[in-house]
Amino acid sequence: MNNKRKWIFRGCTLLAILLIAVLMFIVGRGHTVYIDNKTLEYNGESYGALQKSEVWVGGERLSKLGKRDRTMTTVIGNSFEMKLINTVNKGDEPTETTVKISLPYGWDGILVNIPGYLANLPQEAWMTEFIIEPTAEEATDEEETTEDDIPMGDF
Amino acid sequence: MSTKQQNAGKTALNFLRNNTVPLMFIIICAVCIPISGFSPSYLLNEIITRLGRNAFLILSLLIPIMAGMGLNFGMTLGAMAGEMALIFVSDWQIWGIPGVVLAMIVSIPFSVILGLICGKILNMAKGREMITSYIISFFINGIYQLIVLYLMGSVIPIAHGSIKLPRGYGIRNTVSLLNMRQCIDNLLAIRIGGVKIPALTLLIIALMCLLIVWFRRTKLGQDMRAVGQDMQVARDAGINVERTRIISIVISTVLAGFGMILYLQNIGNLSTYSAHSQVGMFCIAALLVGGASVDRASIGNVFLGVTLFHLMFIVAPQAGAKITGDSMIGEYFRVFVSYGVITLALIMYEMKKRRQKASIGEQLALAQKEEEQHE
């Protein structure tokens, strides 16, 4: 009986650890979200860039985007919320929009087009995967340093 | 000289004998601090940062000492397990605190397997655990490099080009942990007069200390202490000595893996092929500086050791530069002291053992003489 209880306890502990791991896997997924204010062409129609768009994330102003500008932020988790204060044309009153997006798990970089989103286009029009090309430095082979020493200052 | 004075003299001599290394370090620091010219707040800031960074790693050394296995140079194995877990978590793009927690969970199976291997080998080399664990760490380092350099990316899936070498397999020299950098240190951090106190990290360390205190009182903890005092007596008392020793090494390896993850989240990047190589040496040196020995170490030794050792680490290059005009002298001094303190502690331990043996011999001879006189 005692032995049985011991194994049940061990099994429950293992299960709890696995559940925590799965939870961390889901809630900790990081994404880089690129937000751009560029004219979008979709199904033969053109959706023009805004005159100005202020992007607020987590209560802080991330950037003020003019036409053809882009900004980026990092997000942990699968949902992203931002506030946009948009001026569509020069001299217009700015309007405030709150954007809530569910981020695809498999995408590292996500490009969100503001004019497309505001035009209520389908998600595939204004949200695309953004893959960064490796820089020239990253693309060149590096020599592996496998010596024993580490910089002492780091310790 | 009265008996009281003689006793006081003996006590003072014993205190000096038992605390030579910490006292030596206090003197070194007392000389170097004014020469270095660092402000107290800067030094305090650095010490607290390094305390948060290293204390967990050093705490992982306590359990094998309790089980009489000496200073576990095999903690490097746990460090490697932690690094492998961090490589995977970086590739899966799990950031922040969830990334750290996931890395800790992922490191457990690696650490357990490596700890089991290490424990089994150490059971075959009783009495020579330290040198054996030191050599095991070199051996496993070779396997780690084989896995990281050739198998990751080719056999073990690694998706991201920022981690993988451009040739398509193998991991880059440096893996960025920017997305989890100081995530634990910064959460609940308190600033007092320009000194940043990583409250959550210190809380985790405090919990770890409590866990060690609690563990010592458990049946397994008592068994370990019994094994550490005398293996034969422990075996006669029905304790499975080999199993207990393996468990102590497995626990130490798992904790070292966690400690390495905490350490690297503070640094913010991972030197894939070298970050673990000297960790064991420096942690052991820090513990010895705190007044621990091969067969006796406490939580107090960990904190005193981190403080003194790292104080010397911080001030030595600057003091060296001011005294000799070359900061490299201070850099060499730090390395020299790290190795030197381990050597000194081992020599002192051996001397103490011989002195104890000699005194037992003397007592025995005296008892025999008395017996002969009675006859």
XYZ file of C-alpha atoms in Angstrom:
530
model
C 0.000 0.000 0.000
C 2.800 2.335 1.011
C 4.692 1.460 -2.155
C 1.580 2.083 -4.246
C 1.110 5.496 -2.657
C 4.737 6.323 -3.360
C 4.348 5.509 -7.052
C 1.092 7.470 -7.281
C 2.836 10.461 -5.702
C 5.755 10.159 -8.139
C 3.398 9.855 -11.092
C 1.427 12.921 -10.015
C 4.639 14.931 -9.585
C 5.833 13.938 -13.048
C 2.453 14.813 -14.526
C 2.447 18.195 -12.777
C 5.933 18.965 -14.131
C 4.861 17.969 -17.634
C 1.751 20.152 -17.383
C 3.855 23.118 -16.247
C 6.216 22.495 -19.189
C 3.315 22.445 -21.654
C 1.859 25.603 -20.093
C 5.214 27.383 -20.346
C 5.516 26.211 -23.939
C 2.221 27.895 -24.778
C 2.337 31.075 -22.703
C 6.036 31.758 -23.239
C 6.076 31.700 -27.049
C 7.801 34.843 -28.175
C 7.011 36.728 -31.353
C 8.411 39.817 -32.991
C 5.571 41.922 -34.301
C 6.359 44.387 -37.080
C 3.766 47.091 -37.544
C 3.849 49.032 -40.769
C 1.998 51.916 -42.266
C 2.433 51.149 -45.949
C -0.021 51.162 -48.833
C -1.467 47.678 -49.252
C -2.470 46.133 -52.571
C -5.112 43.444 -52.157
C -7.343 41.873 -54.812
C -6.512 44.637 -57.228
C -7.467 47.385 -54.817
C -5.147 49.786 -53.097
C -5.447 50.747 -49.413
C -3.438 53.892 -48.841
C -1.054 54.541 -45.971
C -2.245 56.800 -43.151
C -0.880 60.295 -42.755
C 0.231 59.476 -39.236
C -0.252 56.635 -36.776
C 0.857 56.563 -33.166
C 1.413 53.042 -31.855
C 0.948 52.405 -28.129
C 1.803 49.043 -26.580
C 1.397 48.270 -22.878
C 0.610 51.895 -22.017
C 3.802 53.205 -23.627
C 4.175 54.946 -26.945
C 6.148 52.640 -29.179
C 6.450 54.827 -32.225
C 4.913 57.532 -34.380
C 4.628 56.185 -37.895
C 4.488 58.373 -40.954
C 3.716 57.049 -44.437
C 5.862 53.982 -45.335
C 7.234 53.730 -41.770
C 7.602 50.528 -39.803
C 8.136 49.754 -36.131
C 8.563 46.563 -34.174
C 7.957 45.129 -30.736
C 8.390 41.800 -29.015
C 5.491 39.897 -27.501
C 5.385 36.910 -25.174
C 2.220 34.850 -25.557
C -0.292 34.325 -28.306
C -2.285 37.503 -28.108
C -1.224 41.033 -28.871
C -2.966 44.278 -28.073
C -2.039 47.738 -29.220
C -3.661 51.139 -29.349
C -3.452 53.193 -32.533
C -4.065 56.924 -32.743
C -4.546 57.472 -36.444
C -4.674 60.562 -38.611
C -5.940 59.366 -41.996
C -5.349 62.573 -43.968
C -3.492 65.766 -43.183
C -5.651 68.043 -40.998
C -8.048 65.256 -39.939
C -8.965 64.696 -36.288
C -6.993 61.733 -34.878
C -9.069 58.643 -34.098
C -8.254 55.992 -31.542
C -8.468 52.272 -32.327
C -7.639 49.322 -30.105
C -6.295 46.350 -32.003
C -6.448 42.854 -30.530
C -4.744 40.150 -32.527
C -4.304 36.459 -31.942
C -0.783 35.538 -33.071
C -0.130 32.289 -34.973
C 2.028 29.996 -32.792
C 4.379 28.920 -35.567
C 5.376 32.380 -36.769
C 8.415 34.068 -35.227
C 8.057 37.367 -37.052
C 4.622 38.753 -37.793
C 3.971 41.699 -40.054
C 0.810 43.702 -39.367
C -0.300 46.235 -41.943
C -2.308 49.073 -40.357
C -4.199 50.330 -43.457
C -5.259 46.737 -44.270
C -6.443 46.113 -40.710
C -8.417 49.363 -40.603
C -10.077 48.521 -43.921
C -11.524 45.348 -42.307
C -9.835 43.101 -44.841
C -9.488 39.372 -44.104
C -6.636 38.482 -41.750
C -4.405 36.988 -44.456
C -4.353 40.390 -46.163
C -2.966 42.408 -43.277
C -1.093 39.767 -41.299
C 1.809 37.919 -42.919
C 4.810 35.979 -41.718
C 7.989 38.020 -41.689
C 11.183 36.040 -42.159
C 14.440 37.845 -41.559
C 17.226 37.152 -44.014
C 20.523 36.437 -42.226
C 22.977 39.321 -42.367
C 26.218 38.917 -44.290
C 28.033 38.487 -40.982
C 25.610 35.792 -39.846
C 25.832 33.987 -43.168
C 29.611 33.594 -43.033
C 31.031 30.583 -41.300
C 32.510 31.175 -37.903
C 35.215 29.172 -36.264
C 34.099 27.223 -33.238
C 36.080 28.165 -30.179
C 36.171 25.237 -27.855
C 39.014 26.184 -25.542
C 38.659 25.822 -21.794
C 39.000 29.431 -20.749
C 36.096 31.775 -20.167
C 36.427 35.493 -19.663
C 36.818 35.850 -15.928
C 34.828 39.055 -15.839
C 31.670 37.175 -16.769
C 31.750 35.031 -13.675
C 50.568 30.270 32.023
C 47.192 29.304 33.527
C 44.977 26.581 32.041
C 42.406 29.230 31.112
C 44.985 31.178 29.101
C 46.229 27.981 27.477
C 42.681 27.066 26.468
C 42.064 30.541 25.062
C 45.311 30.297 23.099
C 44.296 26.877 21.766
C 40.849 28.179 20.772
C 42.380 31.139 18.946
C 44.860 28.859 17.184
C 42.076 26.483 16.176
C 40.003 29.410 14.890
C 42.953 30.630 12.819
C 43.625 27.116 11.545
C 39.994 26.556 10.541
C 39.525 29.983 8.951
C 42.874 30.619 7.270
C 41.379 30.994 3.785
C 38.550 33.440 4.647
C 40.918 35.483 6.808
C 43.455 35.606 3.988
C 40.759 36.848 1.627
C 39.528 39.444 4.087
C 43.092 40.802 4.241
C 43.450 40.758 0.424
C 40.124 42.583 0.011
C 40.949 45.074 2.784
C 44.179 45.965 0.978
C 42.751 45.983 -2.568
C 39.477 47.897 -1.968
C 41.071 51.282 -1.107
C 43.651 50.895 -3.895
C 40.976 50.071 -6.506
C 39.106 53.286 -5.719
C 35.650 51.800 -6.291
C 32.773 53.427 -4.438
C 30.952 51.389 -1.745
C 27.654 51.572 -3.666
C 29.327 50.212 -6.824
C 30.886 47.359 -4.872
C 27.592 46.594 -3.119
C 25.739 46.589 -6.428
C 28.271 44.220 -7.970
C 28.302 41.899 -4.965
C 24.502 41.638 -4.885
C 24.380 40.981 -8.640
C 27.024 38.275 -8.347
C 25.366 36.810 -5.279
C 22.153 36.372 -7.249
C 24.078 35.015 -10.210
C 26.272 32.449 -8.455
C 24.826 31.463 -5.078
C 22.440 28.841 -6.486
C 25.269 27.148 -8.376
C 27.421 27.020 -5.252
C 24.545 25.724 -3.112
C 24.400 22.708 -5.430
C 27.782 21.631 -4.025
C 26.543 21.201 -0.459
C 24.694 17.888 -0.794
C 27.613 15.755 -2.111
C 29.797 17.186 0.677
C 27.128 16.061 3.141
C 27.318 12.558 1.647
C 31.084 12.510 2.065
C 31.826 12.767 -1.652
C 33.891 15.911 -1.354
C 33.751 18.829 -3.745
C 31.704 17.803 -6.751
C 33.650 18.922 -9.810
C 30.989 16.979 -11.708
C 28.609 19.902 -11.245
C 29.889 20.912 -14.686
C 27.677 18.110 -16.011
C 24.616 19.876 -14.644
C 25.856 23.127 -16.176
C 26.066 21.406 -19.577
C 22.535 20.018 -19.131
C 21.298 23.534 -18.360
C 23.036 24.897 -21.456
C 21.538 22.244 -23.723
C 18.098 23.034 -22.317
C 18.668 26.732 -22.984
C 19.694 26.017 -26.588
C 16.437 24.106 -27.152
C 14.304 26.738 -25.444
C 15.978 29.483 -27.509
C 15.254 27.532 -30.668
C 11.624 27.028 -29.651
C 11.442 30.780 -29.066
C 10.127 30.555 -25.508
C 11.005 33.857 -23.888
C 11.013 35.494 -20.490
C 10.239 33.686 -17.247
C 8.330 30.857 -19.033
C 11.534 30.266 -21.010
C 13.612 30.003 -17.832
C 11.078 27.664 -16.181
C 10.835 25.497 -19.310
C 14.639 25.357 -19.592
C 14.819 24.177 -15.981
C 12.261 21.440 -16.650
C 13.974 20.387 -19.883
C 17.345 20.255 -18.110
C 16.075 17.751 -15.503
C 16.225 14.559 -17.645
C 19.683 15.500 -18.995
C 20.927 16.249 -15.489
C 19.467 13.044 -14.058
C 21.088 10.873 -16.749
C 24.450 12.636 -16.369
C 24.179 12.503 -12.573
C 23.449 8.763 -12.681
C 26.484 8.143 -14.885
C 28.662 10.291 -12.641
C 27.325 8.702 -9.446
C 27.875 5.158 -10.746
C 31.462 5.950 -11.724
C 32.157 7.698 -8.418
C 30.928 4.623 -6.570
C 33.676 2.690 -8.347
C 36.242 5.250 -7.237
C 35.468 5.676 -3.556
C 37.971 7.900 -1.792
C 39.044 9.527 -5.066
C 35.756 11.237 -5.902
C 37.117 14.723 -6.549
C 39.737 13.847 -9.143
C 37.359 11.327 -10.726
C 34.527 13.844 -11.018
C 37.010 16.367 -12.455
C 38.029 13.927 -15.172
C 34.396 12.869 -15.795
C 33.561 16.510 -16.477
C 36.280 16.600 -19.198
C 34.962 13.369 -20.693
C 31.340 14.533 -20.743
C 32.499 17.881 -22.132
C 33.776 15.961 -25.171
C 30.390 14.289 -25.629
C 28.622 17.630 -25.131
C 30.754 19.197 -27.847
C 30.057 16.290 -30.185
C 26.316 16.730 -29.658
C 26.323 20.510 -29.916
C 28.832 20.777 -32.737
C 27.720 17.934 -35.005
C 24.415 16.397 -33.952
C 22.383 19.535 -33.318
C 20.949 20.686 -36.601
C 21.753 17.439 -38.402
C 20.166 14.750 -36.189
C 18.567 16.855 -33.456
C 16.232 19.388 -35.085
C 17.285 23.021 -34.695
C 15.182 25.386 -36.770
C 16.610 28.847 -36.348
C 19.478 30.163 -38.396
C 20.407 32.582 -35.652
C 21.385 29.613 -33.455
C 22.684 27.232 -36.098
C 26.031 27.597 -37.837
C 25.706 28.718 -41.486
C 26.938 25.307 -42.693
C 23.560 23.902 -41.554
C 24.509 21.962 -38.445
C 26.178 22.757 -35.136
C 25.468 25.631 -32.770
C 27.060 29.066 -33.001
C 29.757 30.114 -30.525
C 27.316 32.458 -28.829
C 23.592 31.958 -28.403
C 21.714 35.126 -27.552
C 19.478 34.922 -24.489
C 18.456 38.529 -24.856
C 14.763 37.673 -24.666
C 15.146 36.161 -21.236
C 18.012 38.345 -20.020
C 17.577 39.210 -16.337
C 13.852 38.416 -16.529
C 13.979 36.898 -13.043
C 16.384 39.511 -11.695
C 14.243 42.402 -12.900
C 10.912 41.042 -11.671
C 10.254 42.445 -8.176
C 13.659 44.189 -8.244
C 14.066 46.866 -5.596
C 16.331 49.908 -5.932
C 17.802 51.342 -2.760
C 20.225 54.236 -3.171
C 21.376 53.170 -6.622
C 21.767 49.544 -5.558
C 19.583 47.094 -7.466
C 18.374 44.197 -5.354
C 17.045 41.280 -7.448
C 14.422 40.318 -4.876
C 12.946 37.357 -6.760
C 16.354 35.790 -7.418
C 17.321 36.227 -3.779
C 13.964 34.742 -2.759
C 14.630 31.686 -4.933
C 18.066 31.343 -3.310
C 16.521 31.710 0.160
C 13.972 28.978 -0.701
C 16.817 26.781 -1.876
C 18.596 27.319 1.458
C 15.421 26.370 3.347
C 15.081 23.297 1.154
C 18.632 22.236 2.022
C 17.983 22.777 5.739
C 14.776 20.727 5.470
C 16.495 18.054 3.394
C 19.156 17.539 6.067
C 16.407 16.539 8.504
C 14.707 14.041 6.201
C 15.428 10.327 6.309
C 17.456 10.600 3.091
C 19.382 13.591 4.445
C 20.204 11.704 7.642
C 21.294 8.712 5.567
C 23.596 10.949 3.552
C 25.162 12.352 6.702
C 25.647 8.842 8.042
C 27.259 7.761 4.763
C 29.440 10.870 4.852
C 30.666 10.102 8.358
C 31.429 6.418 7.896
C 30.355 4.276 4.970
C 30.940 0.981 6.758
C 28.904 1.979 9.808
C 26.138 3.295 7.535
C 26.120 0.012 5.610
C 25.930 -1.955 8.861
C 22.988 0.239 9.893
C 21.121 -0.940 6.807
C 21.641 2.118 4.597
C 22.115 1.453 0.900
C 25.352 3.424 0.650
C 25.794 3.231 -3.127
C 22.229 4.332 -3.831
C 22.463 7.200 -1.334
C 25.692 8.435 -2.918
C 24.181 8.284 -6.423
C 21.108 10.230 -5.255
C 23.324 12.938 -3.754
C 25.176 13.368 -7.055
C 21.930 13.358 -9.070
C 20.437 16.066 -6.811
C 23.632 18.117 -7.080
C 23.669 17.788 -10.890
C 20.011 18.791 -11.219
C 20.558 21.809 -8.945
C 23.698 22.757 -10.875
C 21.605 22.709 -14.066
C 19.068 25.081 -12.490
C 21.898 27.236 -11.169
C 23.514 27.467 -14.595
C 20.196 28.582 -16.120
C 19.828 31.286 -13.448
C 23.436 32.313 -14.054
C 23.014 32.554 -17.826
C 19.700 34.441 -17.637
C 21.629 37.062 -15.700
C 24.490 37.195 -18.236
C 22.123 37.279 -21.239
C 24.110 35.129 -23.626
C 25.472 31.634 -23.756
C 29.038 30.841 -24.805
C 28.104 27.456 -26.214
C 31.476 25.740 -25.998
C 33.074 27.304 -22.946
C 30.501 28.709 -20.482
C 30.484 25.541 -18.382
C 34.158 24.675 -18.508
C 35.365 26.681 -15.515
C 32.112 26.942 -13.585
C 32.932 24.016 -11.287
C 36.379 25.393 -10.514
C 35.124 28.880 -9.614
C 32.164 27.635 -7.579
C 34.389 25.320 -5.582
C 36.953 28.085 -5.086
C 34.204 30.425 -3.851
C 32.899 27.804 -1.415
C 36.397 27.173 -0.052
C 37.019 30.897 0.321
C 33.901 30.950 2.498
C 35.619 28.627 4.957
C 34.293 25.282 3.762
C 36.473 22.218 3.535
C 36.319 18.952 1.630
C 34.190 17.306 4.314
C 32.327 20.242 5.853
C 30.349 23.040 4.234
C 27.405 25.131 5.315
C 25.037 27.663 3.786
C 26.971 30.396 5.611
C 30.148 29.329 3.792
C 28.332 29.820 0.466
C 27.357 33.423 1.174
C 30.643 34.418 2.801
C 32.487 32.727 -0.059
C 30.530 34.464 -2.821
C 31.008 37.830 -1.113
C 34.746 37.519 -0.495
C 35.657 35.718 -3.708
C 33.733 38.116 -5.898
C 34.905 41.145 -4.004
C 38.409 40.002 -4.884
C 37.256 39.374 -8.469
C 35.948 42.924 -8.773
C 38.776 44.833 -7.123
C 41.805 42.770 -8.190
C 42.113 43.976 -11.836
C 41.713 47.627 -10.872
C 44.070 47.272 -7.913
C 46.532 45.431 -10.152
C 46.332 48.219 -12.730
C 46.926 50.882 -10.088
C 49.856 49.049 -8.471
C 51.644 47.752 -11.553
C 50.123 49.859 -14.339
C 48.880 46.690 -16.060
C 45.361 45.395 -15.456
C 46.341 41.960 -16.779
C 48.363 41.430 -13.594
C 45.122 41.680 -11.616
C 43.472 39.326 -14.115
C 46.247 36.751 -13.643
C 46.062 37.286 -9.916
C 42.394 36.306 -9.915
C 43.119 33.077 -11.805
C 46.111 32.353 -9.603
C 44.038 32.867 -6.467
C 41.177 30.661 -7.752
C 43.481 27.702 -8.333
C 45.656 28.558 -5.338
C 42.802 28.565 -2.878
C 41.669 25.098 -3.977
C 45.223 23.785 -3.622
C 45.595 25.405 -0.205
C 42.273 24.000 1.002
C 43.199 20.498 -0.165
C 46.628 20.687 1.510
C 45.054 21.955 4.728
C 42.435 19.195 4.637
C 45.130 16.567 4.201
C 47.208 18.113 7.016
C 44.190 18.137 9.314
C 43.482 14.492 8.536
C 47.083 13.524 9.270
C 47.096 15.556 12.461
C 43.910 13.801 13.594
C 45.408 10.401 12.731
C 48.590 11.276 14.610
C 46.675 12.437 17.663
C 44.614 9.225 17.670
C 47.875 7.270 17.411
C 49.373 9.233 20.287
C 46.297 8.614 22.437
C 46.450 4.908 21.631
C 50.149 4.747 22.498
C 49.483 6.575 25.762
C 46.669 4.190 26.653
C 48.901 1.198 25.891
C 51.700 2.617 28.050
C 49.280 3.143 30.940
C 48.018 -0.410 30.563
C 51.581 -1.765 30.603
C 52.381 0.243 33.722
C 49.319 -1.176 35.496
C 50.388 -4.702 34.638
